[in-house]
mmCIF file of C-alpha atoms and ligand atoms in Angstrom:
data_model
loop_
_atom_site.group_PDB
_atom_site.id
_atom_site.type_symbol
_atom_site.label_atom_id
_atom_site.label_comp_id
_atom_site.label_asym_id
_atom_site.label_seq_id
_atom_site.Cartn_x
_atom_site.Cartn_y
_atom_site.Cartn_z
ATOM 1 C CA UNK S 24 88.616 95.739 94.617
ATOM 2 C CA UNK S 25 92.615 95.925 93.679
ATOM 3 C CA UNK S 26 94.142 92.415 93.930
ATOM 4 C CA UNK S 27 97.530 92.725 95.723
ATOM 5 C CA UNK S 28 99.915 89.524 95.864
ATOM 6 C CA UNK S 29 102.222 89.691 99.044
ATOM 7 C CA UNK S 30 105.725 87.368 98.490
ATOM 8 C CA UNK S 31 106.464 86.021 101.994
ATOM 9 C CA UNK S 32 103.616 87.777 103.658
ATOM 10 C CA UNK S 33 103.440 85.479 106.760
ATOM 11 C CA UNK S 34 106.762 86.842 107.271
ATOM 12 C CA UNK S 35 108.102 90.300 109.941
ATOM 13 C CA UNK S 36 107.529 93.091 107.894
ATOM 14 C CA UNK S 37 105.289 91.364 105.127
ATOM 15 C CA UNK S 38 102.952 90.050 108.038
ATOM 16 C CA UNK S 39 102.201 94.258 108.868
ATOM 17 C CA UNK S 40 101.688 94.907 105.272
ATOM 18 C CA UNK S 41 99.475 92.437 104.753
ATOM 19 C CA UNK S 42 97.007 93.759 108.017
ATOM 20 C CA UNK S 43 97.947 97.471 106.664
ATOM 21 C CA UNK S 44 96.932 96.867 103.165
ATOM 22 C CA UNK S 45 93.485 94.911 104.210
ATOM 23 C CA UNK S 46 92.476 97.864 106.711
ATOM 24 C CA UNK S 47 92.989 99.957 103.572
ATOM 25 C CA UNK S 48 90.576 98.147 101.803
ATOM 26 C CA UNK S 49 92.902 96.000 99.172
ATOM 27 C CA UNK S 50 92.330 92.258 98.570
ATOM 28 C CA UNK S 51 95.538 90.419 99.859
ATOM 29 C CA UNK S 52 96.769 87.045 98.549
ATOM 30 C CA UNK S 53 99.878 85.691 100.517
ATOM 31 C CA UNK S 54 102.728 83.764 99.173
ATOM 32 C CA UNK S 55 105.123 81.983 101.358
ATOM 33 C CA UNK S 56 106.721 78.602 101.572
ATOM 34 C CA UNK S 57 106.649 79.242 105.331
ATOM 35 C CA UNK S 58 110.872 78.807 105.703
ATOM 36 C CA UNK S 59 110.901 81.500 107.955
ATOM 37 C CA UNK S 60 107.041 81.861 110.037
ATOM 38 C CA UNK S 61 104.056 79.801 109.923
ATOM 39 C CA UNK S 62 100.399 79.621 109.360
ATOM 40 C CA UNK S 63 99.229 80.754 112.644
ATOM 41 C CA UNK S 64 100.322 84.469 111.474
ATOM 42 C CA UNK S 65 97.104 84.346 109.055
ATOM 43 C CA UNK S 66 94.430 83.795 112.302
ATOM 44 C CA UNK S 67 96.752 86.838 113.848
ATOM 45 C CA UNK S 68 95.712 89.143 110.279
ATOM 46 C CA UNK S 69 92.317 88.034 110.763
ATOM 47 C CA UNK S 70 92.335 88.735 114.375
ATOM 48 C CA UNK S 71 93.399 92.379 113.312
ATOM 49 C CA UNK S 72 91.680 92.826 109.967
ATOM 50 C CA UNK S 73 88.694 90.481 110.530
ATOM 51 C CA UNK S 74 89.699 89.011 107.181
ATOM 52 C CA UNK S 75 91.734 85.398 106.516
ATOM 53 C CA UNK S 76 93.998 86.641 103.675
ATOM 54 C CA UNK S 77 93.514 84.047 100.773
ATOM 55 C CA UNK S 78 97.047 82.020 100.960
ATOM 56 C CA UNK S 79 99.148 79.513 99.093
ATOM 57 C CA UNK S 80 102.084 78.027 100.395
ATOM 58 C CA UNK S 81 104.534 78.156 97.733
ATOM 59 C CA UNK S 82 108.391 78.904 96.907
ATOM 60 C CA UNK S 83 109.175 81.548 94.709
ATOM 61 C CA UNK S 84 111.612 78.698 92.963
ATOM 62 C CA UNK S 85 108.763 76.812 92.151
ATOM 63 C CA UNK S 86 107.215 78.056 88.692
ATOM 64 C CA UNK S 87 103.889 76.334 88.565
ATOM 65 C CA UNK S 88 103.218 77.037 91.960
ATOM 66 C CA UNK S 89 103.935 80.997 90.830
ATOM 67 C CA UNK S 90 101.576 80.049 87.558
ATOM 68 C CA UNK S 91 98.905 78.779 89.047
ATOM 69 C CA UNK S 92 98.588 81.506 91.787
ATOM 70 C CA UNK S 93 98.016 84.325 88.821
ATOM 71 C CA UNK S 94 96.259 81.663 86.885
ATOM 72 C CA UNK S 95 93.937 81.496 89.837
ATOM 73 C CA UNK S 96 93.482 85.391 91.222
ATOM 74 C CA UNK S 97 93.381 88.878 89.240
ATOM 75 C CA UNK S 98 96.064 90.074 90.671
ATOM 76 C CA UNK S 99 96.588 94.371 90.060
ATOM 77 C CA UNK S 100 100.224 94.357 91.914
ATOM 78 C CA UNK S 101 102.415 91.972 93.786
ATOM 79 C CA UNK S 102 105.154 93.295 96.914
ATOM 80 C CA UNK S 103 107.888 91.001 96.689
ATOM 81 C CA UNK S 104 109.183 90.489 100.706
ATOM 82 C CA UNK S 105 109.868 86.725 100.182
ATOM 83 C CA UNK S 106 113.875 86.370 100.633
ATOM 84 C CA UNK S 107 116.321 85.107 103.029
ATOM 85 C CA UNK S 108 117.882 87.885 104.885
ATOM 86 C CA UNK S 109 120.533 87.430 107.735
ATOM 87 C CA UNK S 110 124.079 88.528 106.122
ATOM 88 C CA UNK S 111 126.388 86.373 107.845
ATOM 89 C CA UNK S 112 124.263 83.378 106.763
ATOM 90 C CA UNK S 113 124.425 85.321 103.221
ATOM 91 C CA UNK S 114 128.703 84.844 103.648
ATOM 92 C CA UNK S 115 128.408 80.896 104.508
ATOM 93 C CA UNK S 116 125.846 79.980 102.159
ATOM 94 C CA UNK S 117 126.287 82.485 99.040
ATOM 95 C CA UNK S 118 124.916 80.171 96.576
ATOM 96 C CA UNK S 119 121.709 79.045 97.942
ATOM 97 C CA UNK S 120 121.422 83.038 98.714
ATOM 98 C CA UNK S 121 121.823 83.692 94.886
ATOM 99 C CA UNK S 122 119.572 80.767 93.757
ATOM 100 C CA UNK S 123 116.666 81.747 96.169
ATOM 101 C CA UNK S 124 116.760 85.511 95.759
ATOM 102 C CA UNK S 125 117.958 86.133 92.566
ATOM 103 C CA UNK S 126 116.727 82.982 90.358
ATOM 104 C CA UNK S 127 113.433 83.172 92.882
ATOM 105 C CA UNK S 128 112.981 86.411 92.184
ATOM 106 C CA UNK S 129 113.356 86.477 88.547
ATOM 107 C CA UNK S 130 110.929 83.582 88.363
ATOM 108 C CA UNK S 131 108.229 85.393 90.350
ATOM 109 C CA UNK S 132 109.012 88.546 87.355
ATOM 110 C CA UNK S 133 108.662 85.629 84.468
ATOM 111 C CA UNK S 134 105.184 84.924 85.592
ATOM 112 C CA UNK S 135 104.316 88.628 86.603
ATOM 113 C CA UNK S 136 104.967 89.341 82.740
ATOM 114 C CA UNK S 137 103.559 85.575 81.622
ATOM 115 C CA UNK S 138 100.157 87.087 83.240
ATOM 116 C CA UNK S 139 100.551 90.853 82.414
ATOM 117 C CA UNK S 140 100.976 91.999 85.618
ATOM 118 C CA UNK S 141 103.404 94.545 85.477
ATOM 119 C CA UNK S 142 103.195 96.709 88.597
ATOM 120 C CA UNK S 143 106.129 95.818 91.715
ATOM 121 C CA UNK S 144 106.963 97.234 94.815
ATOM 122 C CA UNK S 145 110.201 95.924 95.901
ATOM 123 C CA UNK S 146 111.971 94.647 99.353
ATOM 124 C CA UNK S 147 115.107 96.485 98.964
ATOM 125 C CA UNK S 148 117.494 97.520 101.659
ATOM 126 C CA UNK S 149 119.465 100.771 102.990
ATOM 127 C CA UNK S 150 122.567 97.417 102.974
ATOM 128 C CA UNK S 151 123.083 98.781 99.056
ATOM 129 C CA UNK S 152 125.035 101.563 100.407
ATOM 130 C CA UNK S 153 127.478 100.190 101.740
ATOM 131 C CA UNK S 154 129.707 102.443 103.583
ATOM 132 C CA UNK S 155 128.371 105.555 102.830
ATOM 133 C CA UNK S 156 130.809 108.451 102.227
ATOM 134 C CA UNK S 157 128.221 111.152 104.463
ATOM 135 C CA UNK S 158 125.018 110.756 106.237
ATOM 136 C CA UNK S 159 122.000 111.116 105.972
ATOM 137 C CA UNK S 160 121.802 109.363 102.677
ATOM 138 C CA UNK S 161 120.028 110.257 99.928
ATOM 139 C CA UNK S 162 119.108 107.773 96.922
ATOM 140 C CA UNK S 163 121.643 109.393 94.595
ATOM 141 C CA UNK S 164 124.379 108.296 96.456
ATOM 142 C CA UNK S 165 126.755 105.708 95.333
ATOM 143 C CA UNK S 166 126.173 101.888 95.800
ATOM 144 C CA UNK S 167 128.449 99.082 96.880
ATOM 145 C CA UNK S 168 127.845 95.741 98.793
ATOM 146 C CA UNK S 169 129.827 93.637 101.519
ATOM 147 C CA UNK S 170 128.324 90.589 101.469
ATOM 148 C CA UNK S 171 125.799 88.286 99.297
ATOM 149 C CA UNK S 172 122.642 89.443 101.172
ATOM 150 C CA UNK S 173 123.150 92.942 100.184
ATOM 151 C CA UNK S 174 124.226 91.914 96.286
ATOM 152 C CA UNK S 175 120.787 89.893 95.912
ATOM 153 C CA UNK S 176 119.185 93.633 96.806
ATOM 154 C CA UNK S 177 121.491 95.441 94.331
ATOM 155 C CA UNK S 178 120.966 92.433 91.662
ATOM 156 C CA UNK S 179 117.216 92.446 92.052
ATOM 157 C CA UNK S 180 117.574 96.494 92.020
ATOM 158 C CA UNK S 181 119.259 96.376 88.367
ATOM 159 C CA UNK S 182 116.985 93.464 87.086
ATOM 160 C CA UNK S 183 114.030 95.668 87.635
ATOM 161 C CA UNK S 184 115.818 98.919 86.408
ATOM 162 C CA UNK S 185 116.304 96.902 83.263
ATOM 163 C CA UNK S 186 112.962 95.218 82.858
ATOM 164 C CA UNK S 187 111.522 98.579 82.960
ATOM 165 C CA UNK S 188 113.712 100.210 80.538
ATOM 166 C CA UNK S 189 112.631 97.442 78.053
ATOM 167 C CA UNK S 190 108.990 97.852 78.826
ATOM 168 C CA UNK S 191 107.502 101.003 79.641
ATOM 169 C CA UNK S 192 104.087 99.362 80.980
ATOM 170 C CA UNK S 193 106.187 97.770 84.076
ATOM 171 C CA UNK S 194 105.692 100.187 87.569
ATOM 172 C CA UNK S 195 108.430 99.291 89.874
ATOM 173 C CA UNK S 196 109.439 100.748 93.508
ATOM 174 C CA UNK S 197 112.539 100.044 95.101
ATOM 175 C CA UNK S 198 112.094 100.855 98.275
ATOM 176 C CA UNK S 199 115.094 100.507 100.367
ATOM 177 C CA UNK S 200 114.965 100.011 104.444
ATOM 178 C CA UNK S 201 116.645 100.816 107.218
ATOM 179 C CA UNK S 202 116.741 99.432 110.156
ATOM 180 C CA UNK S 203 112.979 97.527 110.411
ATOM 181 C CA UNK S 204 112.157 97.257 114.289
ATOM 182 C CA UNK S 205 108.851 96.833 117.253
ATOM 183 C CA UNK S 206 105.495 94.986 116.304
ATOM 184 C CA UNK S 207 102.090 95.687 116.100
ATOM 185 C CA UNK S 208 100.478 97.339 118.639
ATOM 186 C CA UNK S 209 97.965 94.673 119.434
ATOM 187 C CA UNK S 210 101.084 92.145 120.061
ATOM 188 C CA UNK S 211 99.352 89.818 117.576
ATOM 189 C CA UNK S 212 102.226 90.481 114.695
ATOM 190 C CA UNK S 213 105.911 90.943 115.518
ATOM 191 C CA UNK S 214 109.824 89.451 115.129
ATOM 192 C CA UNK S 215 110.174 85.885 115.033
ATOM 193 C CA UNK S 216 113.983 85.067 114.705
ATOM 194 C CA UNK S 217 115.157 81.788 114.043
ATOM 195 C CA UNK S 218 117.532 80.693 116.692
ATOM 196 C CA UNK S 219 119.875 83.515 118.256
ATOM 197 C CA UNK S 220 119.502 86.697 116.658
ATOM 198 C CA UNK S 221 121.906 88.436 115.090
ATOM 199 C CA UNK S 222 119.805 91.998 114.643
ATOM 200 C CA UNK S 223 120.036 94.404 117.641
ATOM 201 C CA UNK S 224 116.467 94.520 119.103
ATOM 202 C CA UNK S 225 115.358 90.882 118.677
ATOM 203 C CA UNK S 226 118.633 89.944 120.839
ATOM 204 C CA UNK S 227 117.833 92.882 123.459
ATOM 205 C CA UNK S 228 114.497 91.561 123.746
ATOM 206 C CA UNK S 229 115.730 87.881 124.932
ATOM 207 C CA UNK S 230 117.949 89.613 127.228
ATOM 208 C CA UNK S 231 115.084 91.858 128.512
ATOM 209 C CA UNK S 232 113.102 88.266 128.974
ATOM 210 C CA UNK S 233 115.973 86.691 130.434
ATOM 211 C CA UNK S 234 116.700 84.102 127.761
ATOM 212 C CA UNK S 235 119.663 85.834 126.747
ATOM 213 C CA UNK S 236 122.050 86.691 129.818
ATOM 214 C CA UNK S 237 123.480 89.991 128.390
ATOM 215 C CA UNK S 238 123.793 91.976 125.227
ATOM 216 C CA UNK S 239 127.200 92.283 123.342
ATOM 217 C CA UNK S 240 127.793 95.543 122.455
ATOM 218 C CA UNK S 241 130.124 95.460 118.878
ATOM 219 C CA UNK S 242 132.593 97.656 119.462
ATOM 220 C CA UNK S 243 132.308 101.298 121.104
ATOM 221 C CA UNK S 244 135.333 102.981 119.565
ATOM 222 C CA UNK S 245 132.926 104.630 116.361
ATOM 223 C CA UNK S 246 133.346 108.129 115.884
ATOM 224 C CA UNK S 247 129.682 108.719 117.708
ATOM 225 C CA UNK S 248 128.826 110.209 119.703
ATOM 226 C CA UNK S 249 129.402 107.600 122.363
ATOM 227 C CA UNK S 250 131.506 105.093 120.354
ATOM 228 C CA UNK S 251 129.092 102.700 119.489
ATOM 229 C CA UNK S 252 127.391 102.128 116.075
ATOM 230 C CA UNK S 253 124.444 104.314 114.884
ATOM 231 C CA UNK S 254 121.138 103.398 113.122
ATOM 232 C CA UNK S 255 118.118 104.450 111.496
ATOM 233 C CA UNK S 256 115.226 102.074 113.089
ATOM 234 C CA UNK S 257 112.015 102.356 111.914
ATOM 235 C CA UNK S 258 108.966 101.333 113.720
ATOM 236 C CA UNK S 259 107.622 98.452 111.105
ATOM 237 C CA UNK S 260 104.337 99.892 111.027
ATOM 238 C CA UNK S 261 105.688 103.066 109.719
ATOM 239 C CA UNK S 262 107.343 100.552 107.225
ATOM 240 C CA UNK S 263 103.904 98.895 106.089
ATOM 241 C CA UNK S 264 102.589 102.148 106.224
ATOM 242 C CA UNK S 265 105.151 103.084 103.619
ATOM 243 C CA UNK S 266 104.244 99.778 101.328
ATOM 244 C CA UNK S 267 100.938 101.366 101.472
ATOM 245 C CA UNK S 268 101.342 104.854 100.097
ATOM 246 C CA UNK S 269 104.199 103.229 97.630
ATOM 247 C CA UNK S 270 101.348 100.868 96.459
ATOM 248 C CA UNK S 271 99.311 103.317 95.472
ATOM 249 C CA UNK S 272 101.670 105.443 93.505
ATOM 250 C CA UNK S 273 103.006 102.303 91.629
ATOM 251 C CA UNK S 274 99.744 101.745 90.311
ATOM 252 C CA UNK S 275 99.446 105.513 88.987
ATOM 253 C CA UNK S 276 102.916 105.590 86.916
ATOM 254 C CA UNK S 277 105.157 103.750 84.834
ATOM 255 C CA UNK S 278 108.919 103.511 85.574
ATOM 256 C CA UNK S 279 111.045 102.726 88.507
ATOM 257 C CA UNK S 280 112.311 104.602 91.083
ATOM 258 C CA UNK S 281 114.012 104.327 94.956
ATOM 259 C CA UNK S 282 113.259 105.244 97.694
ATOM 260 C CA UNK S 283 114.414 105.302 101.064
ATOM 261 C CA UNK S 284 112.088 104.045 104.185
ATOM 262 C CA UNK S 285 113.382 105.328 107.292
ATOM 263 C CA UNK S 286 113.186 108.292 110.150
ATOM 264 C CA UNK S 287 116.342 110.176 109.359
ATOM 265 C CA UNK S 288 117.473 110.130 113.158
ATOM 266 C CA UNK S 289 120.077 107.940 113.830
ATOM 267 C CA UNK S 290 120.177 106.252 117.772
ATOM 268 C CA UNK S 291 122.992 104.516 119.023
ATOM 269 C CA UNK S 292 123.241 100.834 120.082
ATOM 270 C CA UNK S 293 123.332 102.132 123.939
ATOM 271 C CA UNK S 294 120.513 105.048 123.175
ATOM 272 C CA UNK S 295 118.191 102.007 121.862
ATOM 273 C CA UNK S 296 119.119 100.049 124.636
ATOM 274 C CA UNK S 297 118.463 102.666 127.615
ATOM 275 C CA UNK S 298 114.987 102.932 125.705
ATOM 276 C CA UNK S 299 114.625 99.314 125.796
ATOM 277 C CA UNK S 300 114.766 99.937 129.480
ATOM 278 C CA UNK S 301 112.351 102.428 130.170
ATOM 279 C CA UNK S 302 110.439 100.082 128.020
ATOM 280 C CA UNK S 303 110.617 96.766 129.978
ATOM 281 C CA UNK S 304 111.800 98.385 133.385
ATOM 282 C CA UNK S 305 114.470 97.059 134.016
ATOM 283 C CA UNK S 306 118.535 97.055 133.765
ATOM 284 C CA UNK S 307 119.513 95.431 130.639
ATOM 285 C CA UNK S 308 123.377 93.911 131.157
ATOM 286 C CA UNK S 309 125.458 94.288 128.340
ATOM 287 C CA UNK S 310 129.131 94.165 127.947
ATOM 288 C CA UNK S 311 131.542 95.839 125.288
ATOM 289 C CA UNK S 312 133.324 93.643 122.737
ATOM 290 C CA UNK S 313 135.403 94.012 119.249
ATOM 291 C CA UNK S 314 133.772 95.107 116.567
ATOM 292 C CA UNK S 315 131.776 92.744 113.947
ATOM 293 C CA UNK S 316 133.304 92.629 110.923
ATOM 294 C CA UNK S 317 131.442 94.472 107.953
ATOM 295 C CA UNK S 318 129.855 96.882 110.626
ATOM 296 C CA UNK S 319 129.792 100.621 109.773
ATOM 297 C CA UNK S 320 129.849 103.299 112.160
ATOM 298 C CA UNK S 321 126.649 105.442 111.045
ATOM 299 C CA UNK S 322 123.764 104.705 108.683
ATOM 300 C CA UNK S 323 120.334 107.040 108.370
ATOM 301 C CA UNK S 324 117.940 108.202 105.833
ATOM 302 C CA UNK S 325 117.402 111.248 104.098
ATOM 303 C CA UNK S 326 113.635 110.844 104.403
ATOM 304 C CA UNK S 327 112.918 113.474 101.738
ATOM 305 C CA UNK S 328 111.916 111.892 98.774
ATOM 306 C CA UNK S 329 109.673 109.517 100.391
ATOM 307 C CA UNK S 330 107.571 112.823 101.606
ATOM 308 C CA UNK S 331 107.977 114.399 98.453
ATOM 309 C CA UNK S 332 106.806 111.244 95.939
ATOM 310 C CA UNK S 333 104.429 109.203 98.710
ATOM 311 C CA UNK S 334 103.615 111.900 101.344
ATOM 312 C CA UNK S 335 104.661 109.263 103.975
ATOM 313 C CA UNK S 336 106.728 109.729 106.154
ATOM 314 C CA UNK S 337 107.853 107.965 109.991
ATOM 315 C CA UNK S 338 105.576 108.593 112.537
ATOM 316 C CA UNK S 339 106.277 106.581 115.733
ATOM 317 C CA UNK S 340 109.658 107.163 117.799
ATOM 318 C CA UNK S 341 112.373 104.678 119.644
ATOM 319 C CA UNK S 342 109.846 104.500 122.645
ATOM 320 C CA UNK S 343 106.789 103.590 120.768
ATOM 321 C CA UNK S 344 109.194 101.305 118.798
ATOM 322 C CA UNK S 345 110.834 99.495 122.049
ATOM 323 C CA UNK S 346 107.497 99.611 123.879
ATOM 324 C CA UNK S 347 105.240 97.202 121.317
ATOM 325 C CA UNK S 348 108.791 95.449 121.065
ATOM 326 C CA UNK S 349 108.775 94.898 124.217
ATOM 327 C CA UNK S 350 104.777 94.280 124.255
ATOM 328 C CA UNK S 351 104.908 91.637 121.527
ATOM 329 C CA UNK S 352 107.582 89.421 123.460
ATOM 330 C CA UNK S 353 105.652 89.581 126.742
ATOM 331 C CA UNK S 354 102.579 88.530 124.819
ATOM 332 C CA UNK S 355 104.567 86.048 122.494
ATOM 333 C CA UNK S 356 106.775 84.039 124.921
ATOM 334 C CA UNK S 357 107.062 81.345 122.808
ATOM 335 C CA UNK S 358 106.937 82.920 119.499
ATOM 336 C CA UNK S 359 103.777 83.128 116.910
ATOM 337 C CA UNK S 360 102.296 79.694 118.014
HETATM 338 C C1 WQD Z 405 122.617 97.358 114.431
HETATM 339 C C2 WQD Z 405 123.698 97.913 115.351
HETATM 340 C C3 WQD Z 405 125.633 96.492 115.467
HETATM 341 C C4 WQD Z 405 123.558 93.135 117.436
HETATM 342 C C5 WQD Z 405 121.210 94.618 109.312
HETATM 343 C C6 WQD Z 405 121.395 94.244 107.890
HETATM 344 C C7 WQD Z 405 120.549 95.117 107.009
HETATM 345 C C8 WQD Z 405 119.110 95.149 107.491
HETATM 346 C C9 WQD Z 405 119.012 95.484 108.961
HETATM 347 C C10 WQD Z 405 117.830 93.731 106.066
HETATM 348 C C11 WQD Z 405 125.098 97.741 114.786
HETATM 349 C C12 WQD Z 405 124.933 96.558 116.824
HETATM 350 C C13 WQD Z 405 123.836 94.355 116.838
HETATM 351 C C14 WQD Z 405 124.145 92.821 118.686
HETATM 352 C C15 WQD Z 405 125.249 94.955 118.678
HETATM 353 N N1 WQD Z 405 118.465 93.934 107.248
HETATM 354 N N2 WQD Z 405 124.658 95.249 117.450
HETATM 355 N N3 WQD Z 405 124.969 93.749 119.258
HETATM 356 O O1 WQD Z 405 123.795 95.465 110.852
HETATM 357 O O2 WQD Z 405 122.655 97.746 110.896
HETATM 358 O O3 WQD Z 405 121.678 95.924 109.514
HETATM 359 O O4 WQD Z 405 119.835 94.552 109.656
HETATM 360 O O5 WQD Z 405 117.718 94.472 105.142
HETATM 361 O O6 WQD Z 405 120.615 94.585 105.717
HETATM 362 O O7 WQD Z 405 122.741 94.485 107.560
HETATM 363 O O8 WQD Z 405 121.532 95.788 111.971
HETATM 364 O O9 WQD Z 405 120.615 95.121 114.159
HETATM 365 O O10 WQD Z 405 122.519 93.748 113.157
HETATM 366 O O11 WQD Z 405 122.995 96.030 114.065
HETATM 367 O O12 WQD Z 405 126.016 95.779 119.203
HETATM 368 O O13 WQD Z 405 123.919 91.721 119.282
HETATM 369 O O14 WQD Z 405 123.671 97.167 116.570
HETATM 370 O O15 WQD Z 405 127.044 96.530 115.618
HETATM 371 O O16 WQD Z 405 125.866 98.867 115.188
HETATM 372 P P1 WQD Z 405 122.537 96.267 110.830
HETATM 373 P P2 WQD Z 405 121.886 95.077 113.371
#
């Protein structure tokens, strides 16, 4: 059976790849150090899956802990999720951003090679863009970052470039979200934030459960086509999903490559939160304020060479993705507990 080591797989989107990848009949061993979830996520993948992934709580800065995980399991390929992620924190705290997900990182790629294990699919992010200068966006297009978060994605992005232009036996995907939103359909697996959120639908979701008293809309004065900012979401099934097919290529070629994870429509903040909505029926208050700072206006995929190289592509749409959002924080009042 082909070993596959998941880097903060008790976290959002490495949570659903874990269940996805054990449904498609891989052996999953989870890394986390549990900063950002907890171990009741496991009994939730074996609720799903039937299976309690094997699981070692460990930070990716800590190199025996790394050692003694590939001492300890065959492992065929690892998916490297484990990061910290919110970009504003990224601008108050750029070191300890640098030191986790770039020293982490390289640490986790030290013991990959240490062990011969030379086969990656990468956490990357549609953030590398920056501003982009036409949408949709293919991978071709030119990259620049705003903040730290988004340079530990574009470091990590080079690293691996490099380490597989020394090596041609390292297999490396860089696969680069969108927008990542919704749960699981059972309402066993979904978004956890710590504290207020800053993304879109976790915060709509508190103010569709009344814990939040009304949404803050950043700024409706885009060019869109009703003024307020435009994303690609992506149901984060569709997103394991996509781990799933990029697994399986990585393991059949050498090289890296990008690619882009998302639906290639682009809904507005008010379009996702009408749909929220129909979703939790009821009328969501929001109210229009300035723009946040390091915002763009409008950000989707070109979804092409994800069909062309994986055959994946999206499936579910903003209803199915607001409906198990909306599912998951019914169930989930107080979180994964
Ligand atoms: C979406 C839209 C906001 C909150 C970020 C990261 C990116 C990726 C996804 C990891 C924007 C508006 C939001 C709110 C609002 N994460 N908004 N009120 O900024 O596109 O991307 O998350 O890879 O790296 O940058 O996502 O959900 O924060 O914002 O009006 O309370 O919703 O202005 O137009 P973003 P977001």
């Amino acid at each position: 059976m082909t070993t596959i080591l998941v880097t903060g797989g008790t976290g959002y989107i490495g949570s659903h790849t874990a269940a996805a990848l054990i449904q498609s009949g891989y052996e999953v061993v989870i890394l986390d150090n549990l900063y950002n979830s907890n171990e009741h996520v496991l009994e939730r993948i074996q609720t799903i899956t039937g299976v309690l992934p094997k699981f070692y709580q460990c930070d990716i800065l800590d190199k025996a802990g790394l050692k003694k995980i590939f001492d300890e399991n065959k492992i065929d390929a690892v998916i490297h999720f484990a990061g910290y992620k919110a970009v504003g924190e990224s601008c108050e705290i750029p070191l300890t951003y640098y030191e986790n997900n770039i020293s982490g990182s390289i640490n986790l790629y030290e013991a990959m090679n240490d062990a011969g294990v030379k086969t990656l699919v990468f956490s990357s992010s549609a953030t590398v863009y920056g501003a982009p200068k036409s949408v949709p966006i293919r991978e071709d297009f030119p990259t620049h970052t705003t903040n730290p978060y988004g340079s530990t994605k574009l470091m990590n992005e080079m690293i691996l470039a490099d380490v597989c232009a020394s090596d041609p036996e390292w297999s490396v995907l860089l696969l680069r979200y969108f927008n990542p939103i919704g749960a699981h359909q059972s309402g066993l697996l979904g978004e956890v934030p710590n504290g207020i959120p800053n993304n879109l639908v976790p915060y709509i979701a508190r103010v569709a459960n009344g814990t939040l008293e009304f949404l803050r809309v950043w700024g409706n004065d885009y060019p869109t086509v009703d003024g307020t900012g435009v994303r690609d979401y992506i149901h984060v099934c569709d997103l394991a999903d996509g781990h799933i097919a990029a697994v399986k290529y990585a393991l059949e070629h050498k090289g890296a490559d990008y690619i882009n994870l998302g639906t290639g429509n682009g809904y507005s903040v008010l379009q996702v939160l009408h749909a929220y909505e129909k979703a939790c029926g009821k009328e969501l208050p929001y109210k229009i304020m300035e723009r946040r700072p390091g915002d763009i206006a409008t950000c989707y995929a070109d979804t092409e060479k994800a069909f062309k190289l994986l055959g994946w592509k999206a499936k579910y749409n903003i209803d199915d993705m607001c409906r198990d959002s909306w599912n998951f924080t019914v169930k989930n009042p107080d979180g994964i507990v």
